CSV table of C-alpha atoms and ligand atoms in Angstrom, one decimal:
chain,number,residue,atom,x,y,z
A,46,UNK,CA,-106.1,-104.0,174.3
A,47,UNK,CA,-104.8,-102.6,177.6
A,48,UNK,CA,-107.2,-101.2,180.3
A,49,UNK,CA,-107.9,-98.3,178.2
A,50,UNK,CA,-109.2,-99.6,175.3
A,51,UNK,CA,-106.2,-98.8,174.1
A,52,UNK,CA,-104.1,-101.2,171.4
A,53,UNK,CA,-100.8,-102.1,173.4
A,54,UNK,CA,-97.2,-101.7,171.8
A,55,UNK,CA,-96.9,-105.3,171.2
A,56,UNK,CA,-100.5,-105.7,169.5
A,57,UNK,CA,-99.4,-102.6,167.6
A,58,UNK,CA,-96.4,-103.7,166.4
A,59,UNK,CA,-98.0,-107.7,165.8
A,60,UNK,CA,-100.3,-106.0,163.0
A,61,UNK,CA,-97.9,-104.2,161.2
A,62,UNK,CA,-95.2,-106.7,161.5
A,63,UNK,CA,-98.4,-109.5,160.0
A,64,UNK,CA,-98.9,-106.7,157.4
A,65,UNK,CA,-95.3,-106.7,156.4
A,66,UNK,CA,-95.0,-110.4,156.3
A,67,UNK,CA,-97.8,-110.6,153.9
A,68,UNK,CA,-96.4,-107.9,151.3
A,69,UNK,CA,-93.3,-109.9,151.7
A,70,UNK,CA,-95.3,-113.1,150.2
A,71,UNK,CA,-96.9,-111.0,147.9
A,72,UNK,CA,-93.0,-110.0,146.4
A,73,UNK,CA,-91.7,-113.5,146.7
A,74,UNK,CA,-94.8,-114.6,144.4
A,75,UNK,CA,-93.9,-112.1,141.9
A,76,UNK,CA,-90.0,-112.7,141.8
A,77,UNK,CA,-90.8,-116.9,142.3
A,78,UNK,CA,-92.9,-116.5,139.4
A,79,UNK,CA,-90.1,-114.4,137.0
A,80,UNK,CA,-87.6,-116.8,137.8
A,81,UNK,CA,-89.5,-120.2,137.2
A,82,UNK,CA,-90.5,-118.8,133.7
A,83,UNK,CA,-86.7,-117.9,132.8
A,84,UNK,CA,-85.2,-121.1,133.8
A,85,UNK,CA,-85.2,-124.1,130.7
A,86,UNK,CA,-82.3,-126.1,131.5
A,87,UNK,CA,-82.5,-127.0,135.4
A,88,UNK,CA,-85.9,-129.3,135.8
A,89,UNK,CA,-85.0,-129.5,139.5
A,90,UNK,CA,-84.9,-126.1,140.5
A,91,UNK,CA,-87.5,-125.6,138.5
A,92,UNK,CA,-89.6,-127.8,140.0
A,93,UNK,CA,-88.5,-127.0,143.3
A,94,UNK,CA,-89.5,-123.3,142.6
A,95,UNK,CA,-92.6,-124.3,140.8
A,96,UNK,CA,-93.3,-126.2,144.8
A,97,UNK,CA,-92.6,-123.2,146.7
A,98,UNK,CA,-94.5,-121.0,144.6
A,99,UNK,CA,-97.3,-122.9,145.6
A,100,UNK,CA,-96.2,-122.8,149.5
A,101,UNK,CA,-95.9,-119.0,149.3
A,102,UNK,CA,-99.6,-118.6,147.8
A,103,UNK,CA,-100.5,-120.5,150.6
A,104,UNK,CA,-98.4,-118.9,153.1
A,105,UNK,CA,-100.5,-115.4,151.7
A,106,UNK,CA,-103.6,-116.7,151.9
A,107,UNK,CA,-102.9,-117.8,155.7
A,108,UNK,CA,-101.4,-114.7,157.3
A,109,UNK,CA,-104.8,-113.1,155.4
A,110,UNK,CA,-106.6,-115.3,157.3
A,111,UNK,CA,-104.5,-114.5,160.8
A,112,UNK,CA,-105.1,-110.7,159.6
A,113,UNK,CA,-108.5,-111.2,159.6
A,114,UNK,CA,-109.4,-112.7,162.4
A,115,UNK,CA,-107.0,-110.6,164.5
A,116,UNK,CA,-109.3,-107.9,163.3
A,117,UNK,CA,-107.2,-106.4,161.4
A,118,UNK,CA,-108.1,-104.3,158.3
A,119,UNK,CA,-106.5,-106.0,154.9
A,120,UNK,CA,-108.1,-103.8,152.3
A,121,UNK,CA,-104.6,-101.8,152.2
A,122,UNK,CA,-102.4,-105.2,152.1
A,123,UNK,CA,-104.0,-105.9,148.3
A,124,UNK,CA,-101.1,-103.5,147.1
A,125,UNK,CA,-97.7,-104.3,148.1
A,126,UNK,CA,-96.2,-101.4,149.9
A,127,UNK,CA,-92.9,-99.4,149.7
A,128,UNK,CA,-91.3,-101.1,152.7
A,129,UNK,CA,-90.0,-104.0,151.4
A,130,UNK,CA,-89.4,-103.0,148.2
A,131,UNK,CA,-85.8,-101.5,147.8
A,132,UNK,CA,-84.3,-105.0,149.1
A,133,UNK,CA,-87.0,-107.1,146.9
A,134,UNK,CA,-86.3,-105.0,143.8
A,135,UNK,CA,-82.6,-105.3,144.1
A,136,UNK,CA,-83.2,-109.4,144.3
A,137,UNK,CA,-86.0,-109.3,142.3
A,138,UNK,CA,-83.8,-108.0,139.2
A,139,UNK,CA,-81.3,-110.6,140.1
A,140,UNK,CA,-84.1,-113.2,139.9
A,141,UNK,CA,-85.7,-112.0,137.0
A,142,UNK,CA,-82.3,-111.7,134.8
A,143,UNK,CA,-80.5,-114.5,132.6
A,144,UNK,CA,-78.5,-116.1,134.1
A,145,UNK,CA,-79.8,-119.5,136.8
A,146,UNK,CA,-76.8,-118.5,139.4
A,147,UNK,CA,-77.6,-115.0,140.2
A,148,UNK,CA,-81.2,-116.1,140.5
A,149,UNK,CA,-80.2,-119.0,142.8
A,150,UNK,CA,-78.0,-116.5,144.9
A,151,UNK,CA,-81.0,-114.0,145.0
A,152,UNK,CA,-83.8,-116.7,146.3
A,153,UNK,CA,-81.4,-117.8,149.0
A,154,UNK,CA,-80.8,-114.2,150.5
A,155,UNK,CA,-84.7,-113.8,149.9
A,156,UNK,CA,-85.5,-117.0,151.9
A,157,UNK,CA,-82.6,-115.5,154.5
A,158,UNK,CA,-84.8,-112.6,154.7
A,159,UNK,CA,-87.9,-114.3,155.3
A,160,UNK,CA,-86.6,-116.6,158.1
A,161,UNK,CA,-85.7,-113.8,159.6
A,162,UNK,CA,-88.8,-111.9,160.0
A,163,UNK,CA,-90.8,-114.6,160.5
A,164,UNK,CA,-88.5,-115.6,163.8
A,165,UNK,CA,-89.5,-111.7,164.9
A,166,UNK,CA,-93.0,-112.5,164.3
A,167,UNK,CA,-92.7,-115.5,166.1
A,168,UNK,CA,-91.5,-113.8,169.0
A,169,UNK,CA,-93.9,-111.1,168.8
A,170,UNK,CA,-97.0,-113.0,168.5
A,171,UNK,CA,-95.9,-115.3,171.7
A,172,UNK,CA,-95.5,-111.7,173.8
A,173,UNK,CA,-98.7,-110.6,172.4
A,174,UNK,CA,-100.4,-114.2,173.9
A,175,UNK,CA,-101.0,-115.0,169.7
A,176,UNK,CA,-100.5,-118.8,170.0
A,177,UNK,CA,-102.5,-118.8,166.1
A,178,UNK,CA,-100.3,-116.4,165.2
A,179,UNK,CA,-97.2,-118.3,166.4
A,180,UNK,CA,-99.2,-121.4,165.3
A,181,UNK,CA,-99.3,-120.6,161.4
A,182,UNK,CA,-95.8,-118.4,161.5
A,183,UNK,CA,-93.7,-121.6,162.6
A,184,UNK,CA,-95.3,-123.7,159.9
A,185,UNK,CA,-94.7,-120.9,157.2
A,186,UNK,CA,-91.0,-120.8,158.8
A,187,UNK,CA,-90.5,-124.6,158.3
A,188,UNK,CA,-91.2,-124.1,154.6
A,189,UNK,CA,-89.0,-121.4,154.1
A,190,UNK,CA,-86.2,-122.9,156.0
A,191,UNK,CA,-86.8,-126.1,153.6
A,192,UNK,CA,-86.3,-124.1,150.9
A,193,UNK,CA,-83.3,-122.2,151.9
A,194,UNK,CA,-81.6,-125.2,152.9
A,195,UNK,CA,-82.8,-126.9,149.1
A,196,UNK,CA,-80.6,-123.8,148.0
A,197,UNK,CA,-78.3,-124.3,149.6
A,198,UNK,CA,-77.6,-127.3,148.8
A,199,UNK,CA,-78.1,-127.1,144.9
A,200,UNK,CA,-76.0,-123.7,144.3
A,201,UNK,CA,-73.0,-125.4,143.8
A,202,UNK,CA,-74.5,-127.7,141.1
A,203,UNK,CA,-76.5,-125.0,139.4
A,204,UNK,CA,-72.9,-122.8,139.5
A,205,UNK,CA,-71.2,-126.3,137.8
A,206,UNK,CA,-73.8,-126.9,135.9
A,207,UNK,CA,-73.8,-123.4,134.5
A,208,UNK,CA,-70.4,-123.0,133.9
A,209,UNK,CA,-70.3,-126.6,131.5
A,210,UNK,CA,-73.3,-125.2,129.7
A,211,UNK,CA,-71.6,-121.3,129.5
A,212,UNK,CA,-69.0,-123.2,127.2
A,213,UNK,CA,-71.3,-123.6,125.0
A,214,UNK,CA,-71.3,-120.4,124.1
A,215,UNK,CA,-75.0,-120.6,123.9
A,216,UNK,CA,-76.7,-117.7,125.3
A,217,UNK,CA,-79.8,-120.1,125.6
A,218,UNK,CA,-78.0,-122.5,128.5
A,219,UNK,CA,-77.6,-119.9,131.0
A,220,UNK,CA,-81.4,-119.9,131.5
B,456,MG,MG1,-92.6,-117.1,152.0
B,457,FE,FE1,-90.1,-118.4,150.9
């Protein structure tokens, strides 16, 4: 609040950045979800989704709580909203189809995309004097920037891995 009463910029922009955050986490459940129950032939990645799953229902639950005690109203955050959508549905339908390599491509650019807004969010909550907020969005960060670099990592195997199984000629292997 400034000396009017008035919400500043950087509070303004704080709430709706925290509300974008959380419909972002709200996606990445969805598309996490599609992918793990596609995938049969990669136990690791699966597991490794099945683990960030988890971390990303967490990670809702947390900026629900920030929300909340920042005052701010989260009876409109229960539905995701349009913002984010266009870039998570284009992802989202790589995640969700067939084949493990364009799913393994999608969650990295996804995780990307998270890094990214939570180092804005970051920065906004430490000009808005938020040291919660930046509190819980560097721990959320270090997650996602695990599991970007895990991807990383494995997309070369899952490609390999992929490509002996696609010999197969067994529609089944590319899941
Ligand atoms: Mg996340
Ligand atoms: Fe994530």
């Amino acid at each position: 609040m400034n000396e009017q009463g008035e919400r500043t910029m950087e509070a303004k922009y704080l709430e709706d950045w925290l509300r974008d955050a959380h419909a972002m986490e709200k996606q990445a459940e969805e598309m996490l979800k599609a992918q793990a129950k596609r995938i049969e032939h990669y136990p690791t990645l699966r597991a490794r989704i099945d683990q960030h799953l988890h971390e990303t229902e967490h990670q809702a639950e947390k900026l629900e709580r920030l929300m909340n005690e920042l005052g701010i109203d989260t009876s409109a955050v229960k539905d995701i909203g349009g913002k984010l959508t266009a870039f998570g549905q284009s992802l989202g339908g790589m995640m969700a189809g067939d084949e493990v390599v364009k799913g393994g491509i999608a969650s990295y650019a996804f995780e990307c995309f998270e890094i990214a807004n939570y180092k804005a969010l970051i920065a906004a909550a430490e000009q808005a004097n938020q040291p919660e907020v930046v509190r819980v969005c560097r721990e959320i960060l270090q997650e996602e920037q695990a599991m970007a670099d895990w991807l990383d990592q494995h997309l070369d195997d899952t490609t390999r891995t992929f490509l002996a199984r696609a010999d197969d000629n067994d529609v089944q292997a590319k899941k």
